[in-house]
Amino acid sequence: MLERRDRLQDELFVAGSLRELIPADHILVRVDKVLDLSWLRAAVSGCYDLEQGRPGIDPEAAVRLMLAGLLLGIVHDRKLLREAQVNLAIRWFCGYALHERVPDHSSLTRVRRRWGAERFLRIFERTVLQCVAAGLVKGELVHLDATLIRADVSWESLVKVHVEAVAEANADGKSEDDDPPSAGGPSTGGKAKRGKLKKISRTDPEARMATSHRKQRLEPSYKQLTAVDGAAGVVVDVDVVSGETHEGGALPEQLDRVEQRTGLPVATATGDKAHASAGNYAALEARGTRAVIPPQRLRPAPMPLERFKYDAAHDLVRCPQGRKLRRAGRYAKGRFHRARPADCRACALKARCVPKSMRARSVQIPDGYPALLRARRRHRRRLPEDRAAAASHRARVEGVHGEAKAQHGLRRAMRRGLWNVAIQVYLTAAVINLKRLARALLRLLLRPGALPRRLEALLDRLARTCERTLARPAVPATALR
Ligand code: SF4
């Protein structure tokens, strides 16, 4: 016998809640169980004039719409609102009944403008606190990494800049090539300025040309700095900077924010070669955090720096011939040590050691160099705990980046401007954390015999976290300073 469907469905009202029409394992149903936005209305009420004007969109509904879009991989507002018209799960998740009109897509744009990135950062922070309360964050191992996000601009919008500035500096018509080569080392003056042509986008000037690999072309990009806790892959910090910013310099600040946010000291931090600076090793040592960061490979110079012995007690360097190299000034991140010209002149290694343009060898010793040497020694020992931490780095933090890009649309920025990209990044990180929470809750539910007491304890901890968060100041977003 075959069933026959009546396609003329003239019922207008549904008996019962929309929830009953949505499968229990739907991602929005699962996330709804751990999502708490009851604090939001009070937090954003200062952005509205409560006396006059048209009533704005319900803050919780607006955020739920944005989160639903990211959870379902629909990142464009217009597309999301069109989908919300016909998608029961989105309607139920955001509180819109079947007969109600969903808001216009421009409402979400206005919400973002009105609230600013700070309030979206608080949404992300609350998910971190929920994860801490649920025991998903331990602070023992934190992985740090960065990823590029393609800016939402066209290739046609890119223009070359600095041409005028360089032309002005070279107004006398003299160029660098006009100068005769100097006889004794680098010239110090008298040269015309040679400018580097940089491309920026006219439509999004805050994006910068960057690439993640030297064999790939430069693209207008933003950079996301991410910290992921090693226990359950919870994102504990995100920040956004322009694409050309080097991520290494942000490491101490990132760890400060992680500790401040989670209330847990970071025992071990992993990173990649971009974090392998002497300053970072020294900063991690000073705060008592073990660094699992592979040191940069030394350049294969004829006489590399590692052949020079650094004496930290007397702050001097000895060359392979045992001669002293004394301090000879500073550069931005360290100091120069220079040999005596008389020593080098009489040395048999001079041809290999001293560049032709110089009379004596000079080396750069970055600040925190002893910590870098200790890190190198430790890296050579390849301790099992270091290898385990390094092995989980890729799965955890790069896994989060892959998840954000493949499932939540972070491959490309959806809007222009640093603050807009920051909002997208904060919400995407919040979505990933909510998924971790929902999965943890599901595991609790599936654990036989432990359900009532454990679930009660978890919900209790979540509620207490929410209360604590309301009384807590937000961590400032350095990207927005
Ligand atoms: S050239 Fe100068 S710095 Fe190099 S090994 Fe000889 S004495 Fe030392």
Coordinates of C-alpha atoms and ligand atoms in Angstrom, one line a residue:
M1 CA 0.0 0.0 0.0
L2 CA 1.3 3.5 -0.9
E3 CA 0.9 6.6 1.2
R4 CA -0.6 9.6 -0.5
R5 CA 0.4 13.1 0.7
D6 CA -2.0 16.0 0.5
R7 CA 0.1 18.9 -0.9
L8 CA -2.6 21.5 -0.2
Q9 CA -1.7 22.0 3.5
D10 CA -4.2 24.6 4.7
E11 CA -3.4 24.4 8.5
L12 CA -2.2 27.7 9.8
F13 CA -1.5 26.9 13.4
V14 CA 0.7 24.3 14.8
A15 CA -0.4 22.5 17.9
G16 CA 2.5 22.6 20.3
S17 CA 6.0 24.2 20.1
L18 CA 8.1 24.4 17.0
R19 CA 10.7 22.6 19.0
E20 CA 8.8 19.4 18.6
L21 CA 9.3 19.6 14.9
I22 CA 13.1 19.8 15.2
P23 CA 15.2 16.8 15.8
A24 CA 16.8 16.6 19.2
D25 CA 20.3 16.2 17.8
H26 CA 20.0 19.3 15.6
I27 CA 23.0 21.6 16.3
L28 CA 20.7 24.5 17.2
V29 CA 18.8 22.4 19.7
R30 CA 22.1 21.2 21.3
V31 CA 23.6 24.7 21.4
D32 CA 20.4 26.1 22.8
K33 CA 20.9 23.9 25.9
V34 CA 24.2 25.6 26.8
L35 CA 23.6 29.1 25.5
D36 CA 22.8 31.8 28.1
L37 CA 22.2 35.3 26.9
S38 CA 19.9 36.4 29.7
W39 CA 22.6 39.0 30.7
L40 CA 22.7 40.6 27.3
R41 CA 19.7 43.0 27.5
A42 CA 21.2 44.7 30.5
A43 CA 24.7 44.8 28.9
V44 CA 23.5 46.6 25.7
S45 CA 20.7 48.8 27.1
G46 CA 23.2 51.7 27.3
C47 CA 23.4 51.7 23.5
Y48 CA 19.7 52.6 23.2
D49 CA 17.6 55.6 23.9
L50 CA 14.9 54.0 26.2
E51 CA 12.6 57.1 25.9
Q52 CA 12.1 57.6 22.2
G53 CA 12.6 56.1 18.8
R54 CA 11.3 52.9 17.3
P55 CA 11.9 49.8 19.4
G56 CA 15.0 48.0 18.2
I57 CA 15.4 44.3 17.5
D58 CA 15.4 42.1 20.6
P59 CA 19.2 41.9 21.5
E60 CA 19.0 38.2 22.3
A61 CA 17.2 37.5 19.0
A62 CA 19.8 39.4 17.1
V63 CA 22.7 37.5 18.6
R64 CA 20.9 34.2 18.2
L65 CA 20.3 35.0 14.5
M66 CA 24.0 35.7 14.1
L67 CA 25.0 32.6 16.0
A68 CA 22.6 30.4 14.1
G69 CA 24.0 31.7 10.8
L70 CA 27.6 30.9 11.9
L71 CA 26.5 27.5 13.2
L72 CA 24.8 26.6 9.9
G73 CA 27.6 28.2 7.8
I74 CA 25.4 31.0 6.5
V75 CA 27.5 34.1 7.0
H76 CA 25.8 36.6 4.8
D77 CA 23.0 38.6 6.5
R78 CA 20.7 38.7 3.5
K79 CA 21.1 34.9 2.9
L80 CA 20.6 34.2 6.6
L81 CA 17.4 36.2 6.9
R82 CA 16.0 34.6 3.7
E83 CA 16.8 31.2 5.2
A84 CA 15.3 32.2 8.5
Q85 CA 12.0 32.9 6.8
V86 CA 11.6 29.2 5.9
N87 CA 13.8 27.4 8.4
L88 CA 11.9 26.1 11.4
A89 CA 15.0 25.5 13.4
I90 CA 16.3 29.1 13.0
R91 CA 12.8 30.5 13.8
W92 CA 12.6 28.4 17.0
F93 CA 16.2 29.1 18.0
C94 CA 15.7 32.9 17.7
G95 CA 12.1 33.0 19.1
Y96 CA 10.2 33.9 15.9
A97 CA 6.9 32.1 15.6
L98 CA 5.7 30.8 12.2
H99 CA 3.4 33.7 11.5
E100 CA 6.0 36.4 12.6
R101 CA 8.1 38.4 10.2
V102 CA 11.8 37.9 10.7
P103 CA 13.7 41.2 10.9
D104 CA 15.3 42.9 7.9
H105 CA 18.9 42.1 7.3
S106 CA 19.9 45.7 7.9
S107 CA 18.8 45.3 11.5
L108 CA 21.9 43.1 12.1
T109 CA 24.1 45.7 10.5
R110 CA 22.7 48.4 12.8
V111 CA 23.1 46.2 15.9
R112 CA 26.8 45.6 15.1
R113 CA 27.4 49.4 14.6
R114 CA 25.5 50.3 17.7
W115 CA 27.1 47.8 20.0
G116 CA 30.7 47.8 18.7
A117 CA 33.1 44.9 18.9
E118 CA 33.5 45.1 22.7
R119 CA 30.0 43.7 23.4
F120 CA 30.6 40.8 21.1
L121 CA 33.9 40.2 22.8
R122 CA 31.9 39.7 26.0
I123 CA 29.7 37.1 24.4
F124 CA 32.9 35.2 23.5
E125 CA 34.3 35.7 27.0
R126 CA 31.2 34.3 28.6
T127 CA 31.5 31.1 26.5
V128 CA 35.1 30.8 27.8
L129 CA 33.9 31.2 31.4
Q130 CA 31.2 28.6 30.8
C131 CA 33.8 26.2 29.5
V132 CA 36.1 26.9 32.6
A133 CA 33.1 26.2 34.9
A134 CA 32.3 23.0 33.0
G135 CA 35.9 21.8 33.5
L136 CA 36.8 21.9 29.8
V137 CA 39.7 24.4 30.3
K138 CA 42.6 23.4 32.5
G139 CA 45.3 26.0 31.6
E140 CA 48.0 23.4 31.7
L141 CA 48.7 23.6 28.0
V142 CA 47.8 26.5 25.7
H143 CA 48.5 26.5 22.0
L144 CA 49.1 29.8 20.2
D145 CA 48.9 30.3 16.5
A146 CA 47.8 32.8 13.8
T147 CA 45.8 32.5 10.6
L148 CA 45.1 34.9 7.8
I149 CA 41.5 35.9 6.9
R150 CA 41.0 37.2 3.3
A151 CA 39.6 40.7 3.4
D152 CA 36.3 41.3 1.7
V153 CA 37.7 43.4 -1.1
S154 CA 38.3 43.0 -4.8
W155 CA 41.6 42.9 -6.6
E156 CA 40.5 46.0 -8.5
S157 CA 40.3 48.0 -5.3
L158 CA 44.0 47.7 -4.6
V159 CA 46.2 50.7 -5.2
K160 CA 49.9 51.3 -4.8
V161 CA 50.7 53.9 -2.1
H162 CA 53.7 55.8 -0.8
V163 CA 54.7 56.9 -4.3
E164 CA 54.0 60.5 -3.4
A165 CA 55.8 60.4 -0.1
V166 CA 58.9 58.9 -1.8
A167 CA 58.8 61.3 -4.6
E168 CA 58.6 64.2 -2.1
A169 CA 61.6 62.8 -0.2
N170 CA 63.5 62.6 -3.4
A171 CA 62.5 66.0 -4.6
D172 CA 66.1 66.9 -5.4
G173 CA 66.1 64.3 -8.1
K174 CA 68.9 62.3 -6.5
S175 CA 68.4 58.5 -6.2
E176 CA 70.2 55.9 -4.2
D177 CA 71.9 54.6 -7.3
D178 CA 73.5 58.0 -7.8
D179 CA 75.6 57.6 -4.7
P180 CA 79.1 56.2 -5.1
P181 CA 79.7 52.9 -3.1
S182 CA 81.3 53.6 0.2
A183 CA 84.7 52.1 1.0
G184 CA 84.3 51.2 4.7
G185 CA 81.0 49.6 5.5
P186 CA 77.5 50.8 5.1
S187 CA 76.9 54.4 4.2
T188 CA 75.2 56.5 6.8
G189 CA 73.8 59.4 4.9
G190 CA 73.5 61.4 1.8
K191 CA 71.2 58.9 0.0
A192 CA 67.9 59.6 -1.4
K193 CA 65.0 57.6 0.2
R194 CA 63.9 54.5 -1.7
G195 CA 60.3 53.8 -1.0
K196 CA 58.7 50.4 -1.0
L197 CA 55.5 50.3 -3.0
K198 CA 52.8 48.8 -0.9
K199 CA 49.3 47.9 -2.0
I200 CA 46.3 48.8 0.0
S201 CA 42.7 48.5 -0.7
R202 CA 40.7 51.7 -1.2
T203 CA 37.5 50.0 0.1
D204 CA 39.1 48.5 3.2
P205 CA 42.3 50.3 4.0
E206 CA 42.8 48.5 7.3
A207 CA 43.5 45.2 5.5
R208 CA 47.1 44.6 4.5
M209 CA 48.8 42.4 1.9
A210 CA 50.0 39.2 3.4
T211 CA 50.6 35.6 2.7
S212 CA 51.0 32.5 4.8
H213 CA 53.7 31.0 2.6
R214 CA 56.4 32.6 0.5
K215 CA 55.3 30.6 -2.5
Q216 CA 51.8 31.9 -2.4
R217 CA 50.7 35.3 -3.6
L218 CA 50.1 38.2 -1.3
E219 CA 46.4 38.9 -0.6
P220 CA 44.6 41.7 1.3
S221 CA 44.1 40.1 4.7
Y222 CA 43.5 40.3 8.4
K223 CA 45.2 38.1 10.9
Q224 CA 43.5 36.2 13.7
L225 CA 45.7 35.4 16.7
T226 CA 44.3 32.4 18.5
A227 CA 45.0 30.7 21.8
V228 CA 43.4 27.3 22.4
D229 CA 43.4 25.3 25.6
G230 CA 44.9 21.8 25.1
A231 CA 42.4 20.0 27.3
A232 CA 39.3 20.1 25.1
G233 CA 40.2 22.5 22.3
V234 CA 38.3 25.5 23.8
V235 CA 39.3 28.8 22.3
V236 CA 40.5 30.9 25.2
D237 CA 41.6 34.0 23.4
V238 CA 41.2 35.6 19.9
D239 CA 42.4 38.9 18.6
V240 CA 42.4 40.5 15.1
V241 CA 45.2 42.6 13.6
S242 CA 46.0 43.6 10.1
G243 CA 47.5 41.0 7.9
E244 CA 51.1 42.1 7.9
T245 CA 51.4 42.3 11.7
H246 CA 53.8 39.8 13.0
E247 CA 52.2 37.5 15.5
G248 CA 55.3 36.9 17.6
G249 CA 55.2 40.2 19.5
A250 CA 51.7 39.5 20.8
L251 CA 52.5 36.3 22.7
P252 CA 53.0 37.8 26.3
E253 CA 49.8 39.9 26.0
Q254 CA 47.9 36.9 24.7
L255 CA 48.9 34.8 27.7
D256 CA 48.1 37.6 30.1
R257 CA 44.6 37.8 28.6
V258 CA 44.2 34.0 28.8
E259 CA 45.2 33.9 32.5
Q260 CA 43.0 36.9 33.3
R261 CA 40.0 35.5 31.6
T262 CA 40.2 31.9 32.8
G263 CA 41.8 32.6 36.2
L264 CA 44.2 29.7 35.6
P265 CA 48.0 30.0 35.2
V266 CA 49.3 28.7 31.9
A267 CA 51.9 26.0 32.6
T268 CA 53.0 25.3 29.1
A269 CA 52.6 27.3 25.9
T270 CA 53.2 26.0 22.4
G271 CA 53.8 28.1 19.3
D272 CA 55.5 28.0 16.0
K273 CA 58.6 29.5 14.6
A274 CA 57.0 32.9 14.4
H275 CA 57.0 33.0 18.2
A276 CA 60.6 31.9 18.5
S277 CA 62.2 35.1 19.5
A278 CA 64.6 35.6 22.4
G279 CA 62.2 38.1 23.9
N280 CA 59.4 35.6 23.9
Y281 CA 61.5 32.9 25.5
A282 CA 62.7 35.3 28.2
A283 CA 59.1 36.5 28.8
L284 CA 57.8 32.9 29.2
E285 CA 60.7 32.1 31.5
A286 CA 59.9 35.1 33.7
R287 CA 56.3 34.2 34.1
G288 CA 57.1 30.5 34.8
T289 CA 55.6 29.1 31.7
R290 CA 57.3 26.3 29.8
A291 CA 57.9 27.2 26.2
V292 CA 57.4 24.5 23.6
I293 CA 58.4 26.6 20.6
P294 CA 60.8 25.3 18.0
P295 CA 63.7 27.8 17.7
Q296 CA 64.5 29.4 14.4
R297 CA 67.0 27.5 12.3
L298 CA 70.2 29.5 12.2
R299 CA 71.1 31.0 8.8
P300 CA 73.9 29.0 7.1
A301 CA 76.4 31.9 7.2
P302 CA 80.1 31.1 6.8
M303 CA 80.6 31.8 10.5
P304 CA 77.2 31.5 12.1
L305 CA 76.3 33.2 15.4
E306 CA 76.2 29.9 17.3
R307 CA 80.0 29.6 16.9
F308 CA 80.3 32.7 19.0
K309 CA 80.0 32.1 22.8
Y310 CA 78.0 34.4 24.9
D311 CA 79.1 35.1 28.4
A312 CA 76.0 36.3 30.2
A313 CA 77.8 37.0 33.5
H314 CA 80.1 39.6 31.9
D315 CA 77.8 40.5 28.9
L316 CA 80.5 39.8 26.3
V317 CA 80.8 37.5 23.3
R318 CA 83.9 35.4 22.4
C319 CA 84.6 34.6 18.8
P320 CA 85.8 31.1 17.6
Q321 CA 89.4 32.4 18.1
G322 CA 88.7 33.4 21.7
R323 CA 88.7 37.1 21.0
K324 CA 86.3 39.4 22.9
L325 CA 83.5 41.2 21.1
R326 CA 82.4 44.2 23.2
R327 CA 79.2 46.1 23.2
A328 CA 79.0 48.6 20.4
G329 CA 75.5 50.1 20.6
R330 CA 71.9 49.1 20.5
Y331 CA 69.3 48.2 17.9
A332 CA 65.6 48.0 18.4
K333 CA 65.5 44.5 20.1
G334 CA 69.0 44.0 21.3
R335 CA 72.6 45.2 21.1
F336 CA 75.6 44.9 18.8
H337 CA 78.9 43.3 19.9
R338 CA 81.9 44.1 17.8
A339 CA 85.4 42.7 17.6
R340 CA 88.5 44.9 17.5
P341 CA 89.6 45.5 13.9
A342 CA 93.2 44.7 14.9
D343 CA 92.1 41.2 16.1
C344 CA 90.3 40.5 12.8
R345 CA 93.0 41.9 10.6
A346 CA 95.5 39.4 11.9
C347 CA 93.1 36.4 12.1
A348 CA 93.3 33.4 9.8
L349 CA 89.5 33.1 9.7
K350 CA 88.9 36.6 8.5
A351 CA 87.9 35.6 5.0
R352 CA 85.2 33.4 6.4
C353 CA 84.1 35.5 9.3
V354 CA 84.1 39.2 8.3
P355 CA 82.0 40.5 5.4
K356 CA 84.1 42.2 2.7
S357 CA 82.5 45.6 3.4
M358 CA 83.5 45.6 7.1
R359 CA 86.8 45.8 9.0
A360 CA 85.7 43.7 12.0
R361 CA 83.1 41.2 12.8
S362 CA 80.0 42.4 14.6
V363 CA 77.1 40.2 15.9
Q364 CA 73.6 41.1 17.1
I365 CA 72.7 39.7 20.5
P366 CA 68.9 40.1 21.1
D367 CA 67.5 40.9 24.5
G368 CA 66.7 37.7 26.3
Y369 CA 69.5 35.8 24.4
P370 CA 70.3 33.5 27.4
A371 CA 66.7 32.3 27.4
L372 CA 66.9 31.6 23.7
L373 CA 70.1 29.5 24.2
R374 CA 68.4 27.5 27.0
A375 CA 65.4 26.9 24.7
R376 CA 67.7 25.7 22.0
R377 CA 69.4 23.2 24.3
R378 CA 66.0 22.0 25.6
H379 CA 64.8 21.6 22.0
R380 CA 67.8 19.5 21.2
R381 CA 67.0 17.1 24.1
R382 CA 63.6 16.4 22.6
L383 CA 61.9 15.5 25.9
P384 CA 58.8 13.3 25.7
E385 CA 56.5 15.9 27.3
D386 CA 57.7 18.5 24.9
R387 CA 57.1 16.2 21.9
A388 CA 53.6 15.4 23.1
A389 CA 52.8 19.1 23.5
A390 CA 54.2 19.9 20.1
A391 CA 52.2 17.0 18.5
S392 CA 48.9 18.3 19.9
H393 CA 49.6 21.8 18.7
R394 CA 48.6 21.1 15.1
A395 CA 45.5 19.2 16.0
R396 CA 44.3 21.7 18.5
V397 CA 44.9 25.2 17.3
E398 CA 45.2 24.5 13.5
G399 CA 42.2 22.3 13.9
V400 CA 40.3 25.2 15.3
H401 CA 41.4 27.4 12.4
G402 CA 40.3 24.7 9.9
E403 CA 37.0 24.3 11.7
A404 CA 36.3 28.0 11.7
K405 CA 37.1 28.3 8.0
A406 CA 35.5 25.1 6.7
Q407 CA 32.4 25.1 8.8
H408 CA 31.8 28.7 9.9
G409 CA 32.8 30.8 6.9
L410 CA 35.9 32.4 8.4
R411 CA 37.9 31.8 5.2
R412 CA 36.9 35.3 4.1
A413 CA 35.8 38.3 6.0
M414 CA 32.2 39.0 5.5
R415 CA 32.4 42.8 6.2
R416 CA 35.0 45.5 6.0
G417 CA 37.0 47.2 8.7
L418 CA 38.9 45.8 11.6
W419 CA 36.1 46.1 14.1
N420 CA 33.7 44.2 11.7
V421 CA 36.2 41.4 11.2
A422 CA 36.7 41.3 15.0
I423 CA 33.0 40.8 15.5
Q424 CA 33.0 37.9 13.0
V425 CA 36.0 36.4 14.8
Y426 CA 34.6 36.7 18.3
L427 CA 31.3 35.2 17.3
T428 CA 33.0 32.3 15.4
A429 CA 35.1 31.6 18.5
A430 CA 32.0 31.7 20.7
V431 CA 30.3 29.3 18.3
I432 CA 33.2 26.8 18.5
N433 CA 33.2 27.0 22.3
L434 CA 29.4 26.5 22.4
K435 CA 29.9 23.4 20.3
R436 CA 32.5 22.1 22.8
L437 CA 30.1 22.8 25.7
A438 CA 27.2 21.1 23.9
R439 CA 29.3 18.1 23.2
A440 CA 30.4 17.9 26.9
L441 CA 26.8 18.1 28.0
L442 CA 25.8 15.3 25.6
R443 CA 28.6 13.1 27.0
L444 CA 27.3 13.7 30.4
L445 CA 23.8 12.8 29.4
L446 CA 25.0 9.6 27.7
R447 CA 27.1 8.5 30.7
P448 CA 25.0 5.8 32.4
G449 CA 24.2 6.2 36.1
A450 CA 25.8 9.6 36.5
L451 CA 23.2 11.8 34.9
P452 CA 21.2 13.6 37.6
R453 CA 23.9 14.6 40.1
R454 CA 26.5 15.5 37.4
L455 CA 24.0 17.4 35.3
E456 CA 22.8 19.3 38.3
A457 CA 26.4 20.2 39.2
L458 CA 27.2 21.4 35.7
L459 CA 24.1 23.5 35.4
D460 CA 24.8 25.0 38.9
R461 CA 28.4 25.8 37.9
L462 CA 27.2 27.4 34.6
A463 CA 24.7 29.6 36.5
R464 CA 27.3 30.7 39.0
T465 CA 29.7 31.6 36.2
C466 CA 27.0 33.7 34.6
E467 CA 26.6 35.6 37.8
R468 CA 30.3 36.1 38.2
T469 CA 30.7 37.3 34.6
L470 CA 28.2 40.1 35.1
A471 CA 30.2 41.5 37.9
R472 CA 33.5 41.2 36.0
P473 CA 35.0 43.9 33.7
A474 CA 35.5 42.9 30.1
V475 CA 39.1 42.1 28.9
P476 CA 40.0 45.0 26.6
A477 CA 40.4 44.1 22.9
T478 CA 43.9 45.2 21.9
A479 CA 42.9 45.0 18.3
L480 CA 40.5 47.9 18.8
R481 CA 42.8 50.3 20.7
Ligands
SF4_1 S1 87.8 37.4 12.2 FE1 87.7 38.5 14.1 S2 85.8 37.8 15.0 FE2 86.2 36.4 13.4 S3 87.3 34.7 14.4 FE3 88.9 36.1 13.7 S4 89.3 37.5 15.4 FE4 87.4 36.4 15.8

